[in-house]
mmCIF file of C-alpha atoms and ligand atoms in Angstrom:
data_model
loop_
_atom_site.group_PDB
_atom_site.id
_atom_site.type_symbol
_atom_site.label_atom_id
_atom_site.label_comp_id
_atom_site.label_asym_id
_atom_site.label_seq_id
_atom_site.Cartn_x
_atom_site.Cartn_y
_atom_site.Cartn_z
ATOM 1 C CA MET A 1 -30.005 50.562 -14.170
ATOM 2 C CA LYS A 2 -26.770 49.593 -12.416
ATOM 3 C CA VAL A 3 -26.360 46.145 -10.905
ATOM 4 C CA LEU A 4 -23.429 44.548 -9.097
ATOM 5 C CA VAL A 5 -22.250 41.160 -10.374
ATOM 6 C CA THR A 6 -20.150 39.322 -7.788
ATOM 7 C CA GLY A 7 -18.014 36.590 -9.336
ATOM 8 C CA GLY A 8 -18.602 38.405 -12.610
ATOM 9 C CA LEU A 9 -15.388 37.181 -14.214
ATOM 10 C CA GLY A 10 -16.252 33.510 -13.566
ATOM 11 C CA PHE A 11 -17.909 31.113 -15.995
ATOM 12 C CA ILE A 12 -21.582 31.910 -15.411
ATOM 13 C CA GLY A 13 -21.094 35.442 -14.051
ATOM 14 C CA SER A 14 -19.211 36.604 -17.154
ATOM 15 C CA HIS A 15 -21.902 35.295 -19.504
ATOM 16 C CA THR A 16 -24.500 37.018 -17.308
ATOM 17 C CA VAL A 17 -22.613 40.326 -17.575
ATOM 18 C CA ILE A 18 -23.125 40.158 -21.357
ATOM 19 C CA ALA A 19 -26.806 39.238 -21.034
ATOM 20 C CA LEU A 20 -27.398 42.074 -18.565
ATOM 21 C CA PHE A 21 -25.576 44.548 -20.797
ATOM 22 C CA ASP A 22 -27.590 43.375 -23.828
ATOM 23 C CA ALA A 23 -30.780 43.844 -21.796
ATOM 24 C CA GLY A 24 -29.871 47.485 -21.068
ATOM 25 C CA TYR A 25 -28.414 47.149 -17.561
ATOM 26 C CA THR A 26 -25.028 48.487 -16.483
ATOM 27 C CA PRO A 27 -23.219 45.638 -14.745
ATOM 28 C CA ILE A 28 -20.425 46.520 -12.293
ATOM 29 C CA ILE A 29 -18.123 43.562 -11.645
ATOM 30 C CA LEU A 30 -16.603 42.458 -8.336
ATOM 31 C CA ASP A 31 -14.307 39.415 -8.334
ATOM 32 C CA ASN A 32 -11.294 38.361 -6.291
ATOM 33 C CA LEU A 33 -9.845 36.368 -9.233
ATOM 34 C CA SER A 34 -9.562 33.248 -7.057
ATOM 35 C CA ASN A 35 -10.973 31.186 -9.934
ATOM 36 C CA SER A 36 -10.834 33.523 -12.911
ATOM 37 C CA SER A 37 -8.586 35.773 -14.899
ATOM 38 C CA ARG A 38 -8.491 39.472 -15.731
ATOM 39 C CA ARG A 39 -8.370 38.406 -19.366
ATOM 40 C CA VAL A 40 -12.093 37.745 -19.149
ATOM 41 C CA LEU A 41 -12.540 41.532 -19.085
ATOM 42 C CA THR A 42 -10.820 41.796 -22.470
ATOM 43 C CA GLN A 43 -13.074 39.089 -23.845
ATOM 44 C CA LEU A 44 -16.159 40.872 -22.506
ATOM 45 C CA THR A 45 -15.082 44.034 -24.308
ATOM 46 C CA LYS A 46 -14.336 42.064 -27.487
ATOM 47 C CA ILE A 47 -17.845 40.622 -27.478
ATOM 48 C CA THR A 48 -19.850 43.686 -26.401
ATOM 49 C CA GLY A 49 -17.627 46.627 -27.439
ATOM 50 C CA ASN A 50 -18.118 47.942 -23.891
ATOM 51 C CA GLU A 51 -15.565 48.529 -21.123
ATOM 52 C CA PHE A 52 -16.971 47.213 -17.854
ATOM 53 C CA GLU A 53 -16.134 48.693 -14.485
ATOM 54 C CA PHE A 54 -14.230 46.099 -12.485
ATOM 55 C CA TYR A 55 -13.322 45.981 -8.800
ATOM 56 C CA GLU A 56 -10.816 43.355 -7.723
ATOM 57 C CA GLY A 57 -11.565 42.126 -4.228
ATOM 58 C CA CYS A 58 -13.542 39.935 -1.902
ATOM 59 C CA ILE A 59 -17.284 40.120 -1.236
ATOM 60 C CA SER A 60 -16.429 40.266 2.485
ATOM 61 C CA ASP A 61 -14.425 43.493 2.136
ATOM 62 C CA ARG A 62 -16.796 45.945 3.828
ATOM 63 C CA ALA A 63 -14.774 49.022 2.853
ATOM 64 C CA LEU A 64 -14.607 47.987 -0.790
ATOM 65 C CA LEU A 65 -18.334 47.232 -0.912
ATOM 66 C CA SER A 66 -19.097 50.601 0.664
ATOM 67 C CA THR A 67 -16.899 52.296 -1.939
ATOM 68 C CA ILE A 68 -18.781 50.530 -4.734
ATOM 69 C CA PHE A 69 -22.213 51.218 -3.266
ATOM 70 C CA SER A 70 -21.337 54.885 -2.661
ATOM 71 C CA ALA A 71 -19.920 55.380 -6.150
ATOM 72 C CA HIS A 72 -22.837 53.716 -7.959
ATOM 73 C CA LYS A 73 -26.574 53.601 -7.438
ATOM 74 C CA ILE A 74 -26.805 49.809 -7.398
ATOM 75 C CA GLU A 75 -30.372 48.503 -7.815
ATOM 76 C CA GLY A 76 -29.615 44.832 -7.289
ATOM 77 C CA VAL A 77 -26.849 42.304 -6.741
ATOM 78 C CA PHE A 78 -26.311 39.196 -8.862
ATOM 79 C CA HIS A 79 -24.361 36.983 -6.505
ATOM 80 C CA PHE A 80 -22.223 34.358 -8.275
ATOM 81 C CA ALA A 81 -19.066 34.568 -6.135
ATOM 82 C CA ALA A 82 -18.462 31.227 -4.446
ATOM 83 C CA LEU A 83 -16.143 28.270 -4.280
ATOM 84 C CA LYS A 84 -17.729 25.415 -6.216
ATOM 85 C CA ALA A 85 -15.617 22.230 -6.243
ATOM 86 C CA VAL A 86 -17.569 19.499 -4.495
ATOM 87 C CA GLY A 87 -14.554 17.250 -3.824
ATOM 88 C CA GLU A 88 -12.457 20.121 -2.456
ATOM 89 C CA SER A 89 -15.320 21.109 -0.148
ATOM 90 C CA THR A 90 -15.145 17.738 1.573
ATOM 91 C CA VAL A 91 -11.461 18.260 2.464
ATOM 92 C CA GLN A 92 -11.637 22.010 3.134
ATOM 93 C CA PRO A 93 -15.136 22.481 4.569
ATOM 94 C CA LEU A 94 -14.235 25.569 6.584
ATOM 95 C CA SER A 95 -13.010 27.464 3.512
ATOM 96 C CA TYR A 96 -16.304 26.691 1.826
ATOM 97 C CA TYR A 97 -18.505 27.705 4.765
ATOM 98 C CA HIS A 98 -16.370 30.813 5.239
ATOM 99 C CA ASN A 99 -16.307 31.953 1.620
ATOM 100 C CA ASN A 100 -19.799 30.947 0.570
ATOM 101 C CA VAL A 101 -21.790 31.495 3.767
ATOM 102 C CA SER A 102 -20.000 33.936 6.141
ATOM 103 C CA HIS A 103 -18.886 36.227 3.335
ATOM 104 C CA THR A 104 -22.413 36.297 1.912
ATOM 105 C CA ILE A 105 -23.736 37.377 5.321
ATOM 106 C CA THR A 106 -21.177 40.188 5.439
ATOM 107 C CA MET A 107 -22.186 41.308 1.969
ATOM 108 C CA LEU A 108 -25.886 41.291 2.945
ATOM 109 C CA GLU A 109 -25.067 43.469 5.948
ATOM 110 C CA VAL A 110 -23.283 46.048 3.815
ATOM 111 C CA MET A 111 -26.070 45.924 1.224
ATOM 112 C CA ALA A 112 -28.606 46.621 3.995
ATOM 113 C CA LYS A 113 -26.570 49.597 5.195
ATOM 114 C CA HIS A 114 -26.804 51.041 1.704
ATOM 115 C CA ASN A 115 -30.493 50.168 1.305
ATOM 116 C CA ILE A 116 -29.862 47.622 -1.428
ATOM 117 C CA ALA A 117 -32.593 45.048 -0.976
ATOM 118 C CA LYS A 118 -32.574 42.942 -4.161
ATOM 119 C CA LEU A 119 -30.445 39.857 -4.670
ATOM 120 C CA VAL A 120 -30.271 37.115 -7.291
ATOM 121 C CA PHE A 121 -28.449 34.126 -5.825
ATOM 122 C CA SER A 122 -26.662 31.301 -7.675
ATOM 123 C CA SER A 123 -28.100 28.252 -6.042
ATOM 124 C CA SER A 124 -27.880 24.718 -7.351
ATOM 125 C CA ALA A 125 -29.902 21.569 -7.887
ATOM 126 C CA THR A 126 -27.524 20.177 -5.289
ATOM 127 C CA VAL A 127 -30.005 21.575 -2.671
ATOM 128 C CA TYR A 128 -32.286 18.624 -3.460
ATOM 129 C CA GLY A 129 -29.711 16.161 -2.062
ATOM 130 C CA ASP A 130 -30.515 12.572 -3.080
ATOM 131 C CA PRO A 131 -33.639 12.877 -5.250
ATOM 132 C CA GLN A 132 -36.727 11.343 -3.658
ATOM 133 C CA TYR A 133 -38.622 11.657 -6.946
ATOM 134 C CA LEU A 134 -38.054 12.909 -10.496
ATOM 135 C CA PRO A 135 -38.369 15.337 -12.121
ATOM 136 C CA LEU A 136 -37.276 17.611 -9.288
ATOM 137 C CA ASP A 137 -39.663 20.457 -8.611
ATOM 138 C CA GLU A 138 -39.134 23.353 -6.205
ATOM 139 C CA LYS A 139 -41.263 21.613 -3.543
ATOM 140 C CA HIS A 140 -38.840 18.688 -3.286
ATOM 141 C CA PRO A 141 -37.336 18.501 0.247
ATOM 142 C CA ILE A 142 -34.073 20.413 0.661
ATOM 143 C CA SER A 143 -30.899 18.631 1.749
ATOM 144 C CA ALA A 144 -27.281 18.137 0.700
ATOM 145 C CA THR A 145 -24.672 15.421 0.423
ATOM 146 C CA ASN A 146 -21.452 17.467 0.794
ATOM 147 C CA PRO A 147 -20.225 20.750 2.357
ATOM 148 C CA TYR A 148 -20.528 22.656 -0.943
ATOM 149 C CA GLY A 149 -24.160 21.609 -1.175
ATOM 150 C CA TRP A 150 -24.767 22.599 2.446
ATOM 151 C CA THR A 151 -23.407 26.101 1.740
ATOM 152 C CA LYS A 152 -26.135 26.518 -0.899
ATOM 153 C CA VAL A 153 -28.796 25.140 1.475
ATOM 154 C CA MET A 154 -27.608 27.481 4.233
ATOM 155 C CA VAL A 155 -27.502 30.611 2.094
ATOM 156 C CA GLU A 156 -30.995 29.860 0.771
ATOM 157 C CA ARG A 157 -32.217 29.501 4.373
ATOM 158 C CA ILE A 158 -30.488 32.734 5.393
ATOM 159 C CA LEU A 159 -32.069 34.578 2.468
ATOM 160 C CA GLN A 160 -35.495 33.196 3.333
ATOM 161 C CA ASP A 161 -35.182 34.340 6.960
ATOM 162 C CA TYR A 162 -33.739 37.677 5.858
ATOM 163 C CA CYS A 163 -36.716 38.284 3.567
ATOM 164 C CA THR A 164 -39.140 37.323 6.334
ATOM 165 C CA ALA A 165 -37.506 39.808 8.712
ATOM 166 C CA ASN A 166 -37.178 42.638 6.154
ATOM 167 C CA SER A 167 -40.387 43.449 4.389
ATOM 168 C CA ASP A 168 -38.625 45.281 1.533
ATOM 169 C CA ALA A 169 -36.089 42.513 0.744
ATOM 170 C CA LEU A 170 -36.160 40.433 -2.439
ATOM 171 C CA ALA A 171 -34.102 37.257 -2.949
ATOM 172 C CA ILE A 172 -34.355 35.092 -6.041
ATOM 173 C CA ALA A 173 -32.598 31.718 -5.696
ATOM 174 C CA LEU A 174 -31.884 30.174 -9.071
ATOM 175 C CA ARG A 175 -31.214 26.453 -8.779
ATOM 176 C CA TYR A 176 -29.011 25.531 -11.701
ATOM 177 C CA PHE A 177 -28.931 22.019 -13.059
ATOM 178 C CA ASN A 178 -25.748 21.217 -15.067
ATOM 179 C CA PRO A 179 -24.517 24.364 -16.856
ATOM 180 C CA VAL A 180 -22.442 23.678 -19.989
ATOM 181 C CA GLY A 181 -21.635 25.309 -23.322
ATOM 182 C CA ALA A 182 -19.965 28.623 -24.051
ATOM 183 C CA HIS A 183 -20.662 31.967 -25.635
ATOM 184 C CA PRO A 184 -21.541 31.388 -29.337
ATOM 185 C CA SER A 185 -18.764 33.815 -30.352
ATOM 186 C CA GLY A 186 -16.211 31.266 -29.127
ATOM 187 C CA GLN A 187 -14.559 34.058 -27.102
ATOM 188 C CA LEU A 188 -15.828 33.122 -23.652
ATOM 189 C CA GLY A 189 -16.344 29.813 -21.905
ATOM 190 C CA GLU A 190 -15.425 27.672 -18.957
ATOM 191 C CA SER A 191 -11.737 27.269 -18.140
ATOM 192 C CA PRO A 192 -11.450 25.062 -15.073
ATOM 193 C CA ASN A 193 -8.207 25.097 -13.122
ATOM 194 C CA GLY A 194 -6.298 21.805 -13.285
ATOM 195 C CA ILE A 195 -8.029 18.524 -14.045
ATOM 196 C CA PRO A 196 -11.754 19.133 -14.601
ATOM 197 C CA ASN A 197 -14.158 17.437 -12.185
ATOM 198 C CA ASN A 198 -17.177 17.941 -14.385
ATOM 199 C CA LEU A 199 -18.078 15.894 -17.403
ATOM 200 C CA MET A 200 -18.313 18.435 -20.222
ATOM 201 C CA PRO A 201 -14.927 20.159 -19.766
ATOM 202 C CA TYR A 202 -13.347 16.719 -19.323
ATOM 203 C CA ILE A 203 -14.835 15.513 -22.618
ATOM 204 C CA ALA A 204 -13.747 18.745 -24.344
ATOM 205 C CA GLN A 205 -10.174 18.387 -23.078
ATOM 206 C CA THR A 206 -10.104 14.740 -24.151
ATOM 207 C CA ALA A 207 -11.352 15.678 -27.618
ATOM 208 C CA ILE A 208 -8.583 18.250 -28.027
ATOM 209 C CA GLY A 209 -5.902 15.912 -26.699
ATOM 210 C CA ILE A 210 -5.119 17.498 -23.313
ATOM 211 C CA ARG A 211 -6.557 14.401 -21.563
ATOM 212 C CA GLU A 212 -5.906 10.911 -22.856
ATOM 213 C CA GLN A 213 -9.180 9.258 -22.046
ATOM 214 C CA LEU A 214 -12.490 9.998 -20.347
ATOM 215 C CA ASN A 215 -13.302 7.957 -17.263
ATOM 216 C CA VAL A 216 -16.983 7.060 -17.335
ATOM 217 C CA PHE A 217 -18.054 6.665 -13.734
ATOM 218 C CA GLY A 218 -20.295 3.607 -13.767
ATOM 219 C CA ASP A 219 -22.333 1.842 -16.448
ATOM 220 C CA ASP A 220 -24.598 -0.129 -14.143
ATOM 221 C CA TYR A 221 -27.103 2.583 -13.162
ATOM 222 C CA ASP A 222 -30.796 2.110 -13.775
ATOM 223 C CA THR A 223 -30.773 4.393 -16.850
ATOM 224 C CA HIS A 224 -31.262 3.772 -20.581
ATOM 225 C CA ASP A 225 -27.584 2.880 -21.157
ATOM 226 C CA GLY A 226 -26.411 2.348 -17.574
ATOM 227 C CA THR A 227 -24.494 5.647 -17.307
ATOM 228 C CA GLY A 228 -25.534 8.630 -15.165
ATOM 229 C CA VAL A 229 -28.246 10.931 -16.487
ATOM 230 C CA ARG A 230 -28.192 14.711 -15.901
ATOM 231 C CA ASP A 231 -30.053 17.809 -17.032
ATOM 232 C CA TYR A 232 -27.440 19.778 -19.010
ATOM 233 C CA ILE A 233 -28.366 23.377 -19.691
ATOM 234 C CA HIS A 234 -26.668 25.800 -22.068
ATOM 235 C CA VAL A 235 -25.074 28.704 -20.202
ATOM 236 C CA GLN A 236 -26.832 31.136 -22.572
ATOM 237 C CA ASP A 237 -30.237 29.786 -21.471
ATOM 238 C CA LEU A 238 -29.136 29.908 -17.861
ATOM 239 C CA VAL A 239 -28.124 33.561 -18.001
ATOM 240 C CA ALA A 240 -31.321 34.506 -19.842
ATOM 241 C CA GLY A 241 -33.134 33.040 -16.835
ATOM 242 C CA HIS A 242 -31.333 35.524 -14.561
ATOM 243 C CA VAL A 243 -32.413 38.513 -16.609
ATOM 244 C CA ASP A 244 -35.997 37.231 -16.883
ATOM 245 C CA ALA A 245 -36.207 36.499 -13.149
ATOM 246 C CA PHE A 246 -34.849 39.917 -12.169
ATOM 247 C CA LYS A 247 -37.157 41.749 -14.583
ATOM 248 C CA HIS A 248 -40.169 39.798 -13.376
ATOM 249 C CA HIS A 249 -39.536 40.274 -9.656
ATOM 250 C CA VAL A 250 -37.831 43.659 -9.570
ATOM 251 C CA LYS A 251 -40.804 45.285 -7.831
ATOM 252 C CA ASP A 252 -41.518 42.289 -5.585
ATOM 253 C CA VAL A 253 -40.329 41.290 -2.147
ATOM 254 C CA GLY A 254 -39.788 37.891 -0.546
ATOM 255 C CA PHE A 255 -37.894 34.716 -1.366
ATOM 256 C CA HIS A 256 -38.439 33.097 -4.768
ATOM 257 C CA PRO A 257 -36.712 29.838 -5.736
ATOM 258 C CA TYR A 258 -36.685 28.598 -9.345
ATOM 259 C CA ASN A 259 -35.225 25.596 -11.106
ATOM 260 C CA LEU A 260 -33.224 26.445 -14.204
ATOM 261 C CA GLY A 261 -32.964 23.262 -16.241
ATOM 262 C CA THR A 262 -34.262 21.878 -19.511
ATOM 263 C CA GLY A 263 -36.267 19.001 -18.045
ATOM 264 C CA GLN A 264 -34.425 16.677 -20.422
ATOM 265 C CA GLY A 265 -31.913 14.140 -19.146
ATOM 266 C CA TYR A 266 -28.886 12.913 -21.093
ATOM 267 C CA SER A 267 -26.529 10.114 -20.123
ATOM 268 C CA VAL A 268 -22.737 10.298 -20.048
ATOM 269 C CA LEU A 269 -22.588 8.271 -23.253
ATOM 270 C CA ASP A 270 -25.199 10.536 -24.907
ATOM 271 C CA MET A 271 -22.894 13.455 -24.106
ATOM 272 C CA VAL A 272 -19.867 11.630 -25.508
ATOM 273 C CA ALA A 273 -21.755 10.846 -28.732
ATOM 274 C CA ALA A 274 -22.995 14.436 -29.141
ATOM 275 C CA PHE A 275 -19.543 15.885 -28.484
ATOM 276 C CA SER A 276 -17.928 13.460 -30.956
ATOM 277 C CA GLN A 277 -20.221 14.825 -33.653
ATOM 278 C CA SER A 278 -19.378 18.450 -32.861
ATOM 279 C CA ALA A 279 -15.642 17.776 -32.679
ATOM 280 C CA LYS A 280 -15.750 15.310 -35.581
ATOM 281 C CA CYS A 281 -13.554 12.853 -33.708
ATOM 282 C CA THR A 282 -13.816 9.778 -31.560
ATOM 283 C CA ILE A 283 -13.620 10.399 -27.843
ATOM 284 C CA ASP A 284 -11.763 7.624 -26.104
ATOM 285 C CA TYR A 285 -13.326 6.460 -22.850
ATOM 286 C CA LYS A 286 -13.174 3.643 -20.388
ATOM 287 C CA ILE A 287 -15.798 2.412 -17.965
ATOM 288 C CA CYS A 288 -14.710 2.893 -14.347
ATOM 289 C CA PRO A 289 -16.377 2.243 -11.001
ATOM 290 C CA ARG A 290 -19.129 4.606 -9.877
ATOM 291 C CA ARG A 291 -18.001 7.934 -8.357
ATOM 292 C CA GLU A 292 -18.903 8.231 -4.699
ATOM 293 C CA GLY A 293 -21.872 10.507 -4.071
ATOM 294 C CA ASP A 294 -23.257 10.262 -7.630
ATOM 295 C CA VAL A 295 -26.904 9.473 -8.253
ATOM 296 C CA ALA A 296 -28.308 7.609 -11.261
ATOM 297 C CA SER A 297 -30.513 10.399 -12.613
ATOM 298 C CA ASN A 298 -31.220 14.014 -11.901
ATOM 299 C CA PHE A 299 -33.385 16.321 -13.982
ATOM 300 C CA ALA A 300 -35.620 19.312 -13.494
ATOM 301 C CA ASP A 301 -39.250 20.126 -13.555
ATOM 302 C CA ALA A 302 -38.738 23.660 -14.899
ATOM 303 C CA SER A 303 -42.434 24.469 -15.241
ATOM 304 C CA LYS A 304 -42.428 27.083 -12.450
ATOM 305 C CA ALA A 305 -39.936 29.263 -14.367
ATOM 306 C CA LYS A 306 -42.009 28.813 -17.519
ATOM 307 C CA GLN A 307 -45.229 29.749 -15.726
ATOM 308 C CA TYR A 308 -44.022 32.803 -13.796
ATOM 309 C CA LEU A 309 -40.976 34.058 -15.720
ATOM 310 C CA ASN A 310 -42.039 32.949 -19.179
ATOM 311 C CA TRP A 311 -38.583 31.406 -19.393
ATOM 312 C CA GLN A 312 -37.587 28.126 -20.899
ATOM 313 C CA ALA A 313 -34.399 26.683 -22.299
ATOM 314 C CA THR A 314 -34.167 26.873 -26.080
ATOM 315 C CA HIS A 315 -30.662 25.548 -26.831
ATOM 316 C CA ASP A 316 -30.457 21.858 -27.694
ATOM 317 C CA LEU A 317 -27.655 19.429 -27.001
ATOM 318 C CA LYS A 318 -25.991 20.149 -30.358
ATOM 319 C CA ALA A 319 -25.750 23.866 -29.507
ATOM 320 C CA MET A 320 -24.195 22.970 -26.145
ATOM 321 C CA THR A 321 -21.506 20.733 -27.645
ATOM 322 C CA ASP A 322 -20.903 22.900 -30.757
ATOM 323 C CA ASP A 323 -20.395 26.045 -28.655
ATOM 324 C CA SER A 324 -18.200 24.223 -26.138
ATOM 325 C CA TRP A 325 -16.043 22.852 -28.922
ATOM 326 C CA ARG A 326 -15.681 26.252 -30.616
ATOM 327 C CA TRP A 327 -14.448 27.748 -27.344
ATOM 328 C CA GLN A 328 -12.161 24.763 -26.657
ATOM 329 C CA THR A 329 -10.536 24.986 -30.096
ATOM 330 C CA ASN A 330 -10.071 28.785 -29.849
ATOM 331 C CA TYR A 331 -8.634 28.618 -26.331
ATOM 332 C CA PRO A 332 -7.378 25.068 -25.671
ATOM 333 C CA LYS A 333 -5.887 26.099 -22.340
ATOM 334 C CA GLY A 334 -8.604 28.572 -21.404
ATOM 335 C CA LEU A 335 -7.722 32.165 -20.507
ATOM 336 C CA GLU A 336 -4.537 31.920 -18.507
HETATM 337 P P1 NAD B 401 -16.617 30.195 -11.234
HETATM 338 O O1 NAD B 401 -15.650 29.661 -10.241
HETATM 339 O O2 NAD B 401 -16.252 30.178 -12.668
HETATM 340 O O3 NAD B 401 -17.025 31.690 -10.830
HETATM 341 C C1 NAD B 401 -17.055 32.143 -9.518
HETATM 342 C C2 NAD B 401 -16.298 33.458 -9.477
HETATM 343 O O4 NAD B 401 -16.374 33.998 -8.161
HETATM 344 C C3 NAD B 401 -14.817 33.318 -9.811
HETATM 345 O O5 NAD B 401 -14.477 34.273 -10.795
HETATM 346 C C4 NAD B 401 -14.096 33.602 -8.499
HETATM 347 O O6 NAD B 401 -12.849 34.219 -8.710
HETATM 348 C C5 NAD B 401 -15.082 34.487 -7.784
HETATM 349 N N1 NAD B 401 -15.066 34.424 -6.330
HETATM 350 C C6 NAD B 401 -15.079 33.335 -5.515
HETATM 351 N N2 NAD B 401 -15.083 33.708 -4.230
HETATM 352 C C7 NAD B 401 -15.082 35.068 -4.205
HETATM 353 C C8 NAD B 401 -15.096 36.027 -3.171
HETATM 354 N N3 NAD B 401 -15.084 35.671 -1.887
HETATM 355 N N4 NAD B 401 -15.108 37.343 -3.508
HETATM 356 C C9 NAD B 401 -15.100 37.723 -4.816
HETATM 357 N N5 NAD B 401 -15.087 36.841 -5.829
HETATM 358 C C10 NAD B 401 -15.079 35.537 -5.528
HETATM 359 O O7 NAD B 401 -17.994 29.409 -11.005
HETATM 360 P P2 NAD B 401 -19.298 29.385 -11.899
HETATM 361 O O8 NAD B 401 -19.394 28.055 -12.523
HETATM 362 O O9 NAD B 401 -19.376 30.595 -12.739
HETATM 363 O O10 NAD B 401 -20.388 29.438 -10.748
HETATM 364 C C11 NAD B 401 -21.010 30.648 -10.368
HETATM 365 C C12 NAD B 401 -21.984 30.362 -9.249
HETATM 366 O O11 NAD B 401 -22.931 29.375 -9.675
HETATM 367 C C13 NAD B 401 -21.339 29.794 -7.988
HETATM 368 O O12 NAD B 401 -22.019 30.339 -6.870
HETATM 369 C C14 NAD B 401 -21.606 28.315 -8.079
HETATM 370 O O13 NAD B 401 -21.645 27.695 -6.810
HETATM 371 C C15 NAD B 401 -22.974 28.311 -8.738
HETATM 372 N N6 NAD B 401 -23.261 27.073 -9.455
HETATM 373 C C16 NAD B 401 -22.421 26.650 -10.450
HETATM 374 C C17 NAD B 401 -22.686 25.474 -11.130
HETATM 375 C C18 NAD B 401 -21.769 24.997 -12.226
HETATM 376 O O14 NAD B 401 -21.843 23.833 -12.623
HETATM 377 N N7 NAD B 401 -20.880 25.821 -12.771
HETATM 378 C C19 NAD B 401 -23.818 24.720 -10.804
HETATM 379 C C20 NAD B 401 -24.667 25.175 -9.801
HETATM 380 C C21 NAD B 401 -24.378 26.365 -9.129
HETATM 381 C C1 UD1 B 402 -21.556 18.053 -9.863
HETATM 382 C C2 UD1 B 402 -21.788 18.198 -8.388
HETATM 383 C C3 UD1 B 402 -22.880 19.214 -8.144
HETATM 384 C C4 UD1 B 402 -22.505 20.532 -8.804
HETATM 385 C C5 UD1 B 402 -22.256 20.275 -10.287
HETATM 386 C C6 UD1 B 402 -21.793 21.513 -10.987
HETATM 387 C C7 UD1 B 402 -21.175 16.027 -7.396
HETATM 388 C C8 UD1 B 402 -21.671 14.788 -6.720
HETATM 389 N N1 UD1 B 402 -22.117 16.908 -7.817
HETATM 390 O O1 UD1 B 402 -22.754 17.580 -10.457
HETATM 391 O O2 UD1 B 402 -23.054 19.408 -6.757
HETATM 392 O O3 UD1 B 402 -23.567 21.465 -8.656
HETATM 393 O O4 UD1 B 402 -21.233 19.284 -10.434
HETATM 394 O O5 UD1 B 402 -20.536 21.905 -10.543
HETATM 395 O O6 UD1 B 402 -19.995 16.219 -7.567
HETATM 396 N N2 UD1 B 402 -18.844 11.889 -15.071
HETATM 397 C C9 UD1 B 402 -18.058 10.910 -15.667
HETATM 398 N N3 UD1 B 402 -16.736 11.209 -15.843
HETATM 399 C C10 UD1 B 402 -16.167 12.382 -15.470
HETATM 400 C C11 UD1 B 402 -16.981 13.372 -14.871
HETATM 401 C C12 UD1 B 402 -18.318 13.080 -14.695
HETATM 402 O O7 UD1 B 402 -18.531 9.837 -16.006
HETATM 403 O O8 UD1 B 402 -14.934 12.571 -15.636
HETATM 404 C C13 UD1 B 402 -20.291 11.621 -14.921
HETATM 405 C C14 UD1 B 402 -20.775 11.670 -13.481
HETATM 406 O O9 UD1 B 402 -20.676 10.408 -12.876
HETATM 407 C C15 UD1 B 402 -22.245 12.124 -13.700
HETATM 408 C C16 UD1 B 402 -22.170 13.019 -14.946
HETATM 409 O O10 UD1 B 402 -20.970 12.648 -15.605
HETATM 410 O O11 UD1 B 402 -23.053 11.015 -13.996
HETATM 411 C C17 UD1 B 402 -22.125 14.514 -14.624
HETATM 412 O O12 UD1 B 402 -21.079 14.756 -13.690
HETATM 413 P P1 UD1 B 402 -20.602 16.253 -13.333
HETATM 414 O O13 UD1 B 402 -20.386 17.016 -14.576
HETATM 415 O O14 UD1 B 402 -19.470 16.138 -12.370
HETATM 416 O O15 UD1 B 402 -21.863 16.894 -12.625
HETATM 417 P P2 UD1 B 402 -22.728 16.353 -11.382
HETATM 418 O O16 UD1 B 402 -22.081 15.229 -10.690
HETATM 419 O O17 UD1 B 402 -24.111 16.151 -11.876
#
């Protein structure tokens, strides 16, 4: 069965391409390379032994989409393509609404024209805004605290309305908690452009000496050690959730949101300690003021995915930091 993977050369999309291939699907990749490199294709071949069909371009390119949908019988679209830097979204909101929302609408229109009615959407725990209670379940009120978050809220809403209006449409919104780790082969992982915003790549780059010191944003939160607590999930568990969700719902219609998290929270200092063990070094850090917009704790109630998809995360923190470190040591500067 052929599926289209938008953003398929990015961090999560590329790992999903492997999982889909391993599960017997034929993933076709569409990516505009705005935050990825063609070299990912080589790595995908190295890992799977397969050459994947790749189209370079934007999800809003109607002609290109029509070419792809005419050339291949696409049964579903895994939609990862998006801009994802929270800070950048606050200074360039229009780019974010344009790329993540308008372009998704265009893609849905072309999909409809070609009778492609199934979509798996990369949503985020960011759609819960400031948590009103923990753990976060799918019934928690939806909100956002920045333009990036609002793009996820808006696309979810659009998909919900689209599924209500089209009785044959299926949309699965997977709300990721904090994806980390890398492919266990050490050949594929996250290579953020410039200075990483997120904790795990920052720790990894500090461990390998690219960054001098980790800034720990606040140690006065109401958590076990005062630093922020998050639900880190191994990318391999995350991508397994995509395959399980698609398999489970492939004959269904409607809008189906799921949390993909472990349900387990770790603090910044827990992450530093775990990474130090994997990298067998001390990670230098200093305590800094809180980062604006951060919350003390955020973790998932992932029981819905367990109940309906029979999915649950199996990789522990050691696997996350070991795999990240293997990738970081193999490719200190990522895939340039
Ligand atoms: P990524 O930046 O590594 O991958 C996104 C890919 O999409 C990139 O390869 C980029 O070149 C491509 N892309 C962007 N806009 C495009 C467009 N208009 N047309 C074609 N390709 C385009 O990001 P990721 O971490 O792999 O995230 C994948 C998805 O998961 C995104 O939708 C993101 O918002 C969502 N998400 C990520 C996280 C996370 O922490 N990584 C958390 C929650 C949700
Ligand atoms: C952030 C985004 C979220 C997005 C997610 C994945 C914000 C407010 N939230 O989540 O919308 O879905 O990334 O892209 O930006 N930390 C440090 N030092 C650092 C970096 C982080 O101490 O250099 C701390 C943070 O304060 C937080 C934890 O580490 O407590 C995790 O931060 P991060 O990896 O950026 O993820 P989130 O903020 O949870």
